[in-house]
Each structure stands twice: as structure tokens, then as C-alpha cells.
Amino acid sequence: MSKERVIVYMPRLGHTTGEMPHVRKPPVNWMPGQSLYYLYSAIKNLGHEVRVIDANWSVDPIQEVLDFGADKVLITTASPTFEDTRRTVRVLRARGFRREIFIGGPHVSLNAGLRDWLLPPLEGATYIPLVGSRSTFDWVPTVFPGRTQFEVLGAPDGEARQRLREWVHADTGSEPVAQSRLESLIFTYFAPSMAWMTDTYTGEHIRDDMRALPIRYSTITSIGCSKTCSFCGNPYIYRIGFKRKEVVRSILREYKRFGVDRVSVADMFFVMHMPHTRDMMD
């Protein structure tokens, strides 16, 4: 397995969230998206070198990509960042970047109609498809052929599967878990890292108007969709999954090591499913 240099890239936000130029009201803090935590940590566990670029903070994010010498660029986007996603791909190609570019996110993989209307196919870029199991790490085989999503746990496929089965059995005492169910449980035992944040949000590459902006640190303890919103334009995204208490504790311990004493919980099921809420608050 060859070690690759990978960029995880967050495009600049548009007019529907974050900095809204038409309102001229600057943000009071900045909460990086959970996709940055998860993509960084998963790719790192696969054995690659990773740098996270938040274009909202960088003076010249395109030059950062070129200077890093990336083998792959993963753009995590949604409808508020589609405009800058288009611009980013075009500028990268115009400035000589010829390596692979992947574009993903719920609005890209789930709602093809919305995507193709707001983000038409971009030459030289691959959209991450929706895979049947709908687990959080379905994108791994598309971006890294020959690798499986189980390997984001930091072990070869067979060892990772066995480790996951043992964790589930130790926690629940249940019988062997079905393969489809096992894939959805990767999220339950996956602990994303914040080790990328210092390089991303400090340094000479940061815009002067963003330097003093406080970072709002966050975590999620669950993922998924209850499929109860009649007005929602996106179909069922992920299987509902809850993190184990000890995994959440390990995430919070890392925050403390980095000197963070306040963390926002950014998932809706933290308060919508009371057994989980009580378990997390215990």
C-alpha cells in the first residue's frame, strides 16, 4: 500500500449560511463541520498523510493545495458551498493541478436532481455515489480502490471486522452481527480526532479578518435520519447510529488534552431519543 498525500477541502460558504455578504454581518464564532473531523481521521487511519484546508479562513487555499503536492483532493460540500466548489475545481485545473478530485456530501450523493441543477457535472471531478449500505464511510472504496470502510478503524479489513464484532459482543452480549448491520456500526466505535485543527486555523496562511474569530468546537454522538420531515428535499441519508459512551469520552479526553473546555453537541438525536440522552449525560 502506497502512502498518498490527501487534501480535505471545505469551500467558501455562500449566501445561505455563515458569512452572508448581503447582510454584512460577520460570524461571532466558527464551528467547523463534522465532515472535516471524520474525513481527516478516516484517511489518517488508512495510513495516508492528510491536510485539512478551510477556504473560509485561508488567504489562498488553492495555492495551499498546490504547495502540499496532493495526490487527491476531497471536497466536502453542500448547497451553500456549491458555487465555490465549482470555482475551486476550475481554478485548480487552470493552475495545473492534474490529480484526482472527489466531491462528496449529502447534497451531492443523495439528491441527484438538486445536485445536477445547482452543481452540474464538473470536468475532471468525481462525485461520490450513494452506496446501498448507507454507512458513514461508504466513500472509502471509491476514493481508495482496494480498501474497505472497515479499515478506517486503523487495522486491515479482516482484523478490523473481527475487532468490531468483539466490541459489539462485549457491549451487548449479542450473537454475531449481520454484515449490513456491521457496516453501520463503524460509526458507533469510530473516534474522530481534532489533531488537524491547529494547522488549519493558525499560521501565516490565515486571513487577517479571521484570526481573532473564536473556534466553536463540536462533536456528534449520533447520526442518521428519522424520515419524519414531510418537507425534506433529501431522502433517507444514513442509518441511525449512536456512539458508545466510552467512545464519546475518548473524544472529550482528546479535547481536554488540546486545552478545550467547552464542546457543542451537534446532532439532533442527542435530545430526540431520551434513552441515548440519559446515557450520554450519565
mmCIF file of N, CA and C in Angstrom, residues 160-266:
data_model
loop_
_atom_site.group_PDB
_atom_site.id
_atom_site.type_symbol
_atom_site.label_atom_id
_atom_site.label_comp_id
_atom_site.label_asym_id
_atom_site.label_seq_id
_atom_site.Cartn_x
_atom_site.Cartn_y
_atom_site.Cartn_z
ATOM 1 N N ALA A 160 -10.053 -5.619 11.367
ATOM 2 C CA ALA A 160 -10.991 -4.570 11.775
ATOM 3 C C ALA A 160 -12.394 -5.132 11.975
ATOM 4 N N ARG A 161 -12.830 -6.016 11.079
ATOM 5 C CA ARG A 161 -14.154 -6.640 11.216
ATOM 6 C C ARG A 161 -14.232 -7.448 12.508
ATOM 7 N N GLN A 162 -13.184 -8.231 12.781
ATOM 8 C CA GLN A 162 -13.191 -9.047 13.985
ATOM 9 C C GLN A 162 -13.176 -8.186 15.239
ATOM 10 N N ARG A 163 -12.386 -7.122 15.195
ATOM 11 C CA ARG A 163 -12.326 -6.202 16.327
ATOM 12 C C ARG A 163 -13.700 -5.584 16.593
ATOM 13 N N LEU A 164 -14.389 -5.212 15.531
ATOM 14 C CA LEU A 164 -15.710 -4.604 15.662
ATOM 15 C C LEU A 164 -16.710 -5.598 16.246
ATOM 16 N N ARG A 165 -16.656 -6.845 15.781
ATOM 17 C CA ARG A 165 -17.557 -7.875 16.332
ATOM 18 C C ARG A 165 -17.307 -8.081 17.826
ATOM 19 N N GLU A 166 -16.023 -8.077 18.214
ATOM 20 C CA GLU A 166 -15.685 -8.269 19.624
ATOM 21 C C GLU A 166 -16.183 -7.098 20.469
ATOM 22 N N TRP A 167 -16.064 -5.884 19.960
ATOM 23 C CA TRP A 167 -16.560 -4.717 20.697
ATOM 24 C C TRP A 167 -18.070 -4.813 20.900
ATOM 25 N N VAL A 168 -18.775 -5.167 19.827
ATOM 26 C CA VAL A 168 -20.229 -5.271 19.910
ATOM 27 C C VAL A 168 -20.623 -6.351 20.907
ATOM 28 N N HIS A 169 -19.963 -7.497 20.833
ATOM 29 C CA HIS A 169 -20.290 -8.602 21.734
ATOM 30 C C HIS A 169 -19.994 -8.223 23.188
ATOM 31 N N ALA A 170 -18.868 -7.528 23.421
ATOM 32 C CA ALA A 170 -18.524 -7.129 24.790
ATOM 33 C C ALA A 170 -19.539 -6.142 25.347
ATOM 34 N N ASP A 171 -20.084 -5.282 24.497
ATOM 35 C CA ASP A 171 -21.035 -4.262 24.951
ATOM 36 C C ASP A 171 -22.443 -4.799 25.126
ATOM 37 N N THR A 172 -22.828 -5.726 24.249
ATOM 38 C CA THR A 172 -24.235 -6.144 24.214
ATOM 39 C C THR A 172 -24.452 -7.617 24.522
ATOM 40 N N GLY A 173 -23.367 -8.420 24.395
ATOM 41 C CA GLY A 173 -23.520 -9.856 24.588
ATOM 42 C C GLY A 173 -24.314 -10.520 23.483
ATOM 43 N N SER A 174 -24.477 -9.820 22.354
ATOM 44 C CA SER A 174 -25.311 -10.328 21.264
ATOM 45 C C SER A 174 -24.586 -11.392 20.455
ATOM 46 N N GLU A 175 -25.345 -12.094 19.653
ATOM 47 C CA GLU A 175 -24.804 -13.079 18.717
ATOM 48 C C GLU A 175 -24.114 -12.346 17.566
ATOM 49 N N PRO A 176 -23.393 -13.067 16.699
ATOM 50 C CA PRO A 176 -22.715 -12.422 15.563
ATOM 51 C C PRO A 176 -23.637 -11.486 14.791
ATOM 52 N N VAL A 177 -23.089 -10.331 14.416
ATOM 53 C CA VAL A 177 -23.865 -9.290 13.761
ATOM 54 C C VAL A 177 -23.860 -9.499 12.251
ATOM 55 N N ALA A 178 -24.999 -9.276 11.603
ATOM 56 C CA ALA A 178 -25.098 -9.396 10.149
ATOM 57 C C ALA A 178 -24.173 -8.386 9.483
ATOM 58 N N GLN A 179 -23.699 -8.743 8.281
ATOM 59 C CA GLN A 179 -22.738 -7.899 7.587
ATOM 60 C C GLN A 179 -23.247 -6.475 7.376
ATOM 61 N N SER A 180 -24.475 -6.319 6.903
ATOM 62 C CA SER A 180 -25.009 -4.983 6.642
ATOM 63 C C SER A 180 -25.079 -4.156 7.924
ATOM 64 N N ARG A 181 -25.439 -4.794 9.003
ATOM 65 C CA ARG A 181 -25.511 -4.119 10.298
ATOM 66 C C ARG A 181 -24.106 -3.754 10.789
ATOM 67 N N LEU A 182 -23.137 -4.625 10.526
ATOM 68 C CA LEU A 182 -21.771 -4.386 10.974
ATOM 69 C C LEU A 182 -21.213 -3.109 10.346
ATOM 70 N N GLU A 183 -21.532 -2.872 9.068
ATOM 71 C CA GLU A 183 -21.048 -1.667 8.393
ATOM 72 C C GLU A 183 -21.572 -0.406 9.083
ATOM 73 N N SER A 184 -22.843 -0.420 9.465
ATOM 74 C CA SER A 184 -23.418 0.762 10.090
ATOM 75 C C SER A 184 -22.871 0.996 11.495
ATOM 76 N N LEU A 185 -22.263 -0.023 12.097
ATOM 77 C CA LEU A 185 -21.727 0.107 13.453
ATOM 78 C C LEU A 185 -20.321 0.704 13.487
ATOM 79 N N ILE A 186 -19.698 0.887 12.321
ATOM 80 C CA ILE A 186 -18.376 1.518 12.320
ATOM 81 C C ILE A 186 -18.453 2.883 12.978
ATOM 82 N N PHE A 187 -19.498 3.639 12.656
ATOM 83 C CA PHE A 187 -19.671 4.968 13.257
ATOM 84 C C PHE A 187 -19.734 4.887 14.779
ATOM 85 N N THR A 188 -20.415 3.878 15.294
ATOM 86 C CA THR A 188 -20.609 3.744 16.736
ATOM 87 C C THR A 188 -19.284 3.699 17.486
ATOM 88 N N TYR A 189 -18.270 3.062 16.881
ATOM 89 C CA TYR A 189 -16.998 2.856 17.575
ATOM 90 C C TYR A 189 -15.865 3.710 17.025
ATOM 91 N N PHE A 190 -16.169 4.600 16.097
ATOM 92 C CA PHE A 190 -15.140 5.436 15.467
ATOM 93 C C PHE A 190 -14.973 6.721 16.266
ATOM 94 N N ALA A 191 -13.729 7.042 16.629
ATOM 95 C CA ALA A 191 -13.433 8.263 17.394
ATOM 96 C C ALA A 191 -12.644 9.227 16.520
ATOM 97 N N PRO A 192 -13.296 10.262 15.976
ATOM 98 C CA PRO A 192 -12.577 11.229 15.143
ATOM 99 C C PRO A 192 -11.635 12.080 15.987
ATOM 100 N N SER A 193 -10.581 12.576 15.350
ATOM 101 C CA SER A 193 -9.562 13.368 16.039
ATOM 102 C C SER A 193 -9.670 14.837 15.641
ATOM 103 N N MET A 194 -9.225 15.717 16.530
ATOM 104 C CA MET A 194 -9.146 17.145 16.240
ATOM 105 C C MET A 194 -7.703 17.581 15.994
ATOM 106 N N ALA A 195 -6.799 16.626 15.769
ATOM 107 C CA ALA A 195 -5.374 16.940 15.633
ATOM 108 C C ALA A 195 -5.069 17.835 14.441
ATOM 109 N N TRP A 196 -5.975 17.913 13.485
ATOM 110 C CA TRP A 196 -5.768 18.708 12.274
ATOM 111 C C TRP A 196 -5.998 20.203 12.484
ATOM 112 N N MET A 197 -6.668 20.588 13.561
ATOM 113 C CA MET A 197 -7.224 21.927 13.663
ATOM 114 C C MET A 197 -6.176 23.026 13.828
ATOM 115 N N THR A 198 -5.100 22.745 14.529
ATOM 116 C CA THR A 198 -4.067 23.758 14.721
ATOM 117 C C THR A 198 -3.462 24.176 13.391
ATOM 118 N N ASP A 199 -3.127 23.213 12.533
ATOM 119 C CA ASP A 199 -2.545 23.531 11.231
ATOM 120 C C ASP A 199 -3.534 24.268 10.334
ATOM 121 N N THR A 200 -4.819 23.965 10.491
ATOM 122 C CA THR A 200 -5.829 24.571 9.618
ATOM 123 C C THR A 200 -6.176 25.988 10.021
ATOM 124 N N TYR A 201 -6.260 26.261 11.328
ATOM 125 C CA TYR A 201 -6.786 27.542 11.796
ATOM 126 C C TYR A 201 -5.761 28.469 12.435
ATOM 127 N N THR A 202 -4.474 28.140 12.358
ATOM 128 C CA THR A 202 -3.425 29.057 12.804
ATOM 129 C C THR A 202 -2.306 29.060 11.787
ATOM 130 N N GLY A 203 -1.561 30.157 11.734
ATOM 131 C CA GLY A 203 -0.427 30.230 10.813
ATOM 132 C C GLY A 203 -0.511 31.428 9.883
ATOM 133 N N GLU A 204 0.523 31.576 9.060
ATOM 134 C CA GLU A 204 0.616 32.717 8.158
ATOM 135 C C GLU A 204 -0.402 32.668 7.021
ATOM 136 N N HIS A 205 -0.995 31.503 6.781
ATOM 137 C CA HIS A 205 -1.942 31.375 5.666
ATOM 138 C C HIS A 205 -3.342 31.886 6.017
ATOM 139 N N ILE A 206 -3.565 32.276 7.282
ATOM 140 C CA ILE A 206 -4.906 32.675 7.733
ATOM 141 C C ILE A 206 -5.198 34.130 7.347
ATOM 142 N N ARG A 207 -6.415 34.386 6.900
ATOM 143 C CA ARG A 207 -6.857 35.744 6.591
ATOM 144 C C ARG A 207 -6.835 36.614 7.852
ATOM 145 N N ASP A 208 -6.428 37.863 7.702
ATOM 146 C CA ASP A 208 -6.337 38.763 8.850
ATOM 147 C C ASP A 208 -7.680 38.954 9.537
ATOM 148 N N ASP A 209 -8.771 38.976 8.752
ATOM 149 C CA ASP A 209 -10.083 39.231 9.349
ATOM 150 C C ASP A 209 -10.661 38.027 10.070
ATOM 151 N N MET A 210 -9.968 36.875 10.008
ATOM 152 C CA MET A 210 -10.458 35.671 10.675
ATOM 153 C C MET A 210 -9.618 35.277 11.890
ATOM 154 N N ARG A 211 -8.465 35.890 12.054
ATOM 155 C CA ARG A 211 -7.520 35.446 13.086
ATOM 156 C C ARG A 211 -8.099 35.479 14.494
ATOM 157 N N ALA A 212 -8.887 36.489 14.797
ATOM 158 C CA ALA A 212 -9.411 36.648 16.165
ATOM 159 C C ALA A 212 -10.742 35.935 16.370
ATOM 160 N N LEU A 213 -11.264 35.282 15.335
ATOM 161 C CA LEU A 213 -12.564 34.631 15.442
ATOM 162 C C LEU A 213 -12.463 33.360 16.288
ATOM 163 N N PRO A 214 -13.249 33.237 17.351
ATOM 164 C CA PRO A 214 -13.170 32.033 18.194
ATOM 165 C C PRO A 214 -13.647 30.785 17.443
ATOM 166 N N ILE A 215 -12.990 29.669 17.693
ATOM 167 C CA ILE A 215 -13.430 28.386 17.155
ATOM 168 C C ILE A 215 -14.440 27.777 18.117
ATOM 169 N N ARG A 216 -15.550 27.322 17.579
ATOM 170 C CA ARG A 216 -16.556 26.616 18.374
ATOM 171 C C ARG A 216 -16.368 25.117 18.124
ATOM 172 N N TYR A 217 -15.853 24.421 19.108
ATOM 173 C CA TYR A 217 -15.561 23.001 18.970
ATOM 174 C C TYR A 217 -16.845 22.194 19.155
ATOM 175 N N SER A 218 -16.932 21.079 18.431
ATOM 176 C CA SER A 218 -18.170 20.298 18.489
ATOM 177 C C SER A 218 -17.877 18.811 18.346
ATOM 178 N N THR A 219 -18.887 18.026 18.655
ATOM 179 C CA THR A 219 -18.841 16.594 18.423
ATOM 180 C C THR A 219 -20.253 16.116 18.134
ATOM 181 N N ILE A 220 -20.369 14.912 17.628
ATOM 182 C CA ILE A 220 -21.685 14.298 17.452
ATOM 183 C C ILE A 220 -21.698 12.946 18.153
ATOM 184 N N THR A 221 -22.822 12.634 18.762
ATOM 185 C CA THR A 221 -22.968 11.365 19.471
ATOM 186 C C THR A 221 -23.915 10.419 18.741
ATOM 187 N N SER A 222 -24.500 10.898 17.640
ATOM 188 C CA SER A 222 -25.402 10.057 16.849
ATOM 189 C C SER A 222 -25.415 10.567 15.420
ATOM 190 N N ILE A 223 -25.948 9.748 14.535
ATOM 191 C CA ILE A 223 -26.067 10.134 13.138
ATOM 192 C C ILE A 223 -27.284 9.435 12.559
ATOM 193 N N GLY A 224 -27.833 9.987 11.491
ATOM 194 C CA GLY A 224 -28.945 9.318 10.833
ATOM 195 C C GLY A 224 -30.131 10.216 10.618
ATOM 196 N N CYS A 225 -31.197 9.621 10.139
ATOM 197 C CA CYS A 225 -32.398 10.362 9.788
ATOM 198 C C CYS A 225 -33.628 9.586 10.254
ATOM 199 N N SER A 226 -34.552 10.290 10.882
ATOM 200 C CA SER A 226 -35.765 9.644 11.375
ATOM 201 C C SER A 226 -36.836 9.505 10.298
ATOM 202 N N LYS A 227 -36.617 10.147 9.129
ATOM 203 C CA LYS A 227 -37.550 10.101 7.990
ATOM 204 C C LYS A 227 -38.934 10.619 8.364
ATOM 205 N N THR A 228 -39.005 11.607 9.236
ATOM 206 C CA THR A 228 -40.305 12.114 9.684
ATOM 207 C C THR A 228 -40.593 13.533 9.202
ATOM 208 N N CYS A 229 -39.705 14.134 8.403
ATOM 209 C CA CYS A 229 -39.912 15.501 7.935
ATOM 210 C C CYS A 229 -40.588 15.479 6.564
ATOM 211 N N SER A 230 -41.851 15.868 6.515
ATOM 212 C CA SER A 230 -42.589 15.794 5.257
ATOM 213 C C SER A 230 -42.081 16.804 4.233
ATOM 214 N N PHE A 231 -41.373 17.853 4.681
ATOM 215 C CA PHE A 231 -40.922 18.898 3.774
ATOM 216 C C PHE A 231 -39.494 18.685 3.284
ATOM 217 N N CYS A 232 -38.831 17.647 3.712
ATOM 218 C CA CYS A 232 -37.412 17.465 3.417
ATOM 219 C C CYS A 232 -37.184 17.123 1.948
ATOM 220 N N GLY A 233 -36.187 17.781 1.347
ATOM 221 C CA GLY A 233 -35.875 17.515 -0.050
ATOM 222 C C GLY A 233 -34.892 16.386 -0.254
ATOM 223 N N ASN A 234 -34.324 15.860 0.823
ATOM 224 C CA ASN A 234 -33.371 14.757 0.716
ATOM 225 C C ASN A 234 -33.979 13.472 1.249
ATOM 226 N N PRO A 235 -33.706 12.346 0.585
ATOM 227 C CA PRO A 235 -34.180 11.063 1.114
ATOM 228 C C PRO A 235 -33.358 10.626 2.318
ATOM 229 N N TYR A 236 -33.715 9.477 2.853
ATOM 230 C CA TYR A 236 -33.029 8.874 3.999
ATOM 231 C C TYR A 236 -31.520 8.832 3.741
ATOM 232 N N ILE A 237 -30.726 9.457 4.598
ATOM 233 C CA ILE A 237 -29.297 9.595 4.339
ATOM 234 C C ILE A 237 -28.507 8.437 4.947
ATOM 235 N N TYR A 238 -28.428 8.377 6.264
ATOM 236 C CA TYR A 238 -27.658 7.332 6.931
ATOM 237 C C TYR A 238 -28.570 6.510 7.833
ATOM 238 N N ARG A 239 -28.161 5.283 8.059
ATOM 239 C CA ARG A 239 -28.817 4.504 9.109
ATOM 240 C C ARG A 239 -28.602 5.227 10.431
ATOM 241 N N ILE A 240 -29.612 5.218 11.287
ATOM 242 C CA ILE A 240 -29.454 5.859 12.597
ATOM 243 C C ILE A 240 -28.467 5.057 13.424
ATOM 244 N N GLY A 241 -27.496 5.742 13.995
ATOM 245 C CA GLY A 241 -26.495 5.082 14.820
ATOM 246 C C GLY A 241 -26.119 5.953 15.994
ATOM 247 N N PHE A 242 -25.795 5.325 17.115
ATOM 248 C CA PHE A 242 -25.424 6.052 18.328
ATOM 249 C C PHE A 242 -24.023 5.635 18.745
ATOM 250 N N LYS A 243 -23.237 6.613 19.173
ATOM 251 C CA LYS A 243 -21.897 6.289 19.651
ATOM 252 C C LYS A 243 -21.955 5.700 21.054
ATOM 253 N N ARG A 244 -21.008 4.804 21.339
ATOM 254 C CA ARG A 244 -20.886 4.266 22.681
ATOM 255 C C ARG A 244 -20.359 5.347 23.608
ATOM 256 N N LYS A 245 -20.780 5.279 24.861
ATOM 257 C CA LYS A 245 -20.382 6.287 25.843
ATOM 258 C C LYS A 245 -18.864 6.397 25.946
ATOM 259 N N GLU A 246 -18.168 5.276 25.961
ATOM 260 C CA GLU A 246 -16.723 5.305 26.119
ATOM 261 C C GLU A 246 -16.037 5.951 24.928
ATOM 262 N N VAL A 247 -16.626 5.814 23.738
ATOM 263 C CA VAL A 247 -16.053 6.460 22.556
ATOM 264 C C VAL A 247 -16.198 7.971 22.680
ATOM 265 N N VAL A 248 -17.365 8.424 23.122
ATOM 266 C CA VAL A 248 -17.573 9.866 23.330
ATOM 267 C C VAL A 248 -16.608 10.385 24.398
ATOM 268 N N ARG A 249 -16.410 9.615 25.450
ATOM 269 C CA ARG A 249 -15.475 10.033 26.493
ATOM 270 C C ARG A 249 -14.057 10.167 25.947
ATOM 271 N N SER A 250 -13.662 9.260 25.059
ATOM 272 C CA SER A 250 -12.316 9.343 24.489
ATOM 273 C C SER A 250 -12.167 10.593 23.628
ATOM 274 N N ILE A 251 -13.241 10.975 22.927
ATOM 275 C CA ILE A 251 -13.225 12.201 22.122
ATOM 276 C C ILE A 251 -13.064 13.418 23.029
ATOM 277 N N LEU A 252 -13.821 13.453 24.127
ATOM 278 C CA LEU A 252 -13.748 14.583 25.054
ATOM 279 C C LEU A 252 -12.393 14.655 25.754
ATOM 280 N N ARG A 253 -11.785 13.488 26.018
ATOM 281 C CA ARG A 253 -10.453 13.496 26.631
ATOM 282 C C ARG A 253 -9.428 14.132 25.697
ATOM 283 N N GLU A 254 -9.560 13.872 24.400
ATOM 284 C CA GLU A 254 -8.629 14.492 23.447
ATOM 285 C C GLU A 254 -8.820 16.000 23.439
ATOM 286 N N TYR A 255 -10.064 16.458 23.454
ATOM 287 C CA TYR A 255 -10.311 17.896 23.518
ATOM 288 C C TYR A 255 -9.605 18.505 24.727
ATOM 289 N N LYS A 256 -9.723 17.855 25.882
ATOM 290 C CA LYS A 256 -9.082 18.378 27.093
ATOM 291 C C LYS A 256 -7.573 18.444 26.929
ATOM 292 N N ARG A 257 -6.965 17.435 26.266
ATOM 293 C CA ARG A 257 -5.522 17.456 26.050
ATOM 294 C C ARG A 257 -5.105 18.661 25.211
ATOM 295 N N PHE A 258 -5.996 19.104 24.332
ATOM 296 C CA PHE A 258 -5.711 20.267 23.488
ATOM 297 C C PHE A 258 -6.151 21.571 24.160
ATOM 298 N N GLY A 259 -6.576 21.518 25.415
ATOM 299 C CA GLY A 259 -6.933 22.714 26.146
ATOM 300 C C GLY A 259 -8.331 23.238 25.899
ATOM 301 N N VAL A 260 -9.206 22.416 25.309
ATOM 302 C CA VAL A 260 -10.582 22.824 25.026
ATOM 303 C C VAL A 260 -11.454 22.458 26.225
ATOM 304 N N ASP A 261 -12.204 23.430 26.753
ATOM 305 C CA ASP A 261 -13.037 23.159 27.928
ATOM 306 C C ASP A 261 -14.526 23.336 27.646
ATOM 307 N N ARG A 262 -14.899 23.597 26.388
ATOM 308 C CA ARG A 262 -16.314 23.741 26.043
ATOM 309 C C ARG A 262 -16.552 23.130 24.664
ATOM 310 N N VAL A 263 -17.521 22.211 24.581
ATOM 311 C CA VAL A 263 -17.799 21.494 23.336
ATOM 312 C C VAL A 263 -19.301 21.500 23.070
ATOM 313 N N SER A 264 -19.685 21.829 21.848
ATOM 314 C CA SER A 264 -21.092 21.773 21.446
ATOM 315 C C SER A 264 -21.428 20.387 20.916
ATOM 316 N N VAL A 265 -22.626 19.916 21.232
ATOM 317 C CA VAL A 265 -23.112 18.651 20.670
ATOM 318 C C VAL A 265 -23.977 19.001 19.456
ATOM 319 N N ALA A 266 -23.596 18.494 18.288
ATOM 320 C CA ALA A 266 -24.169 18.979 17.035
ATOM 321 C C ALA A 266 -25.090 17.988 16.340
#
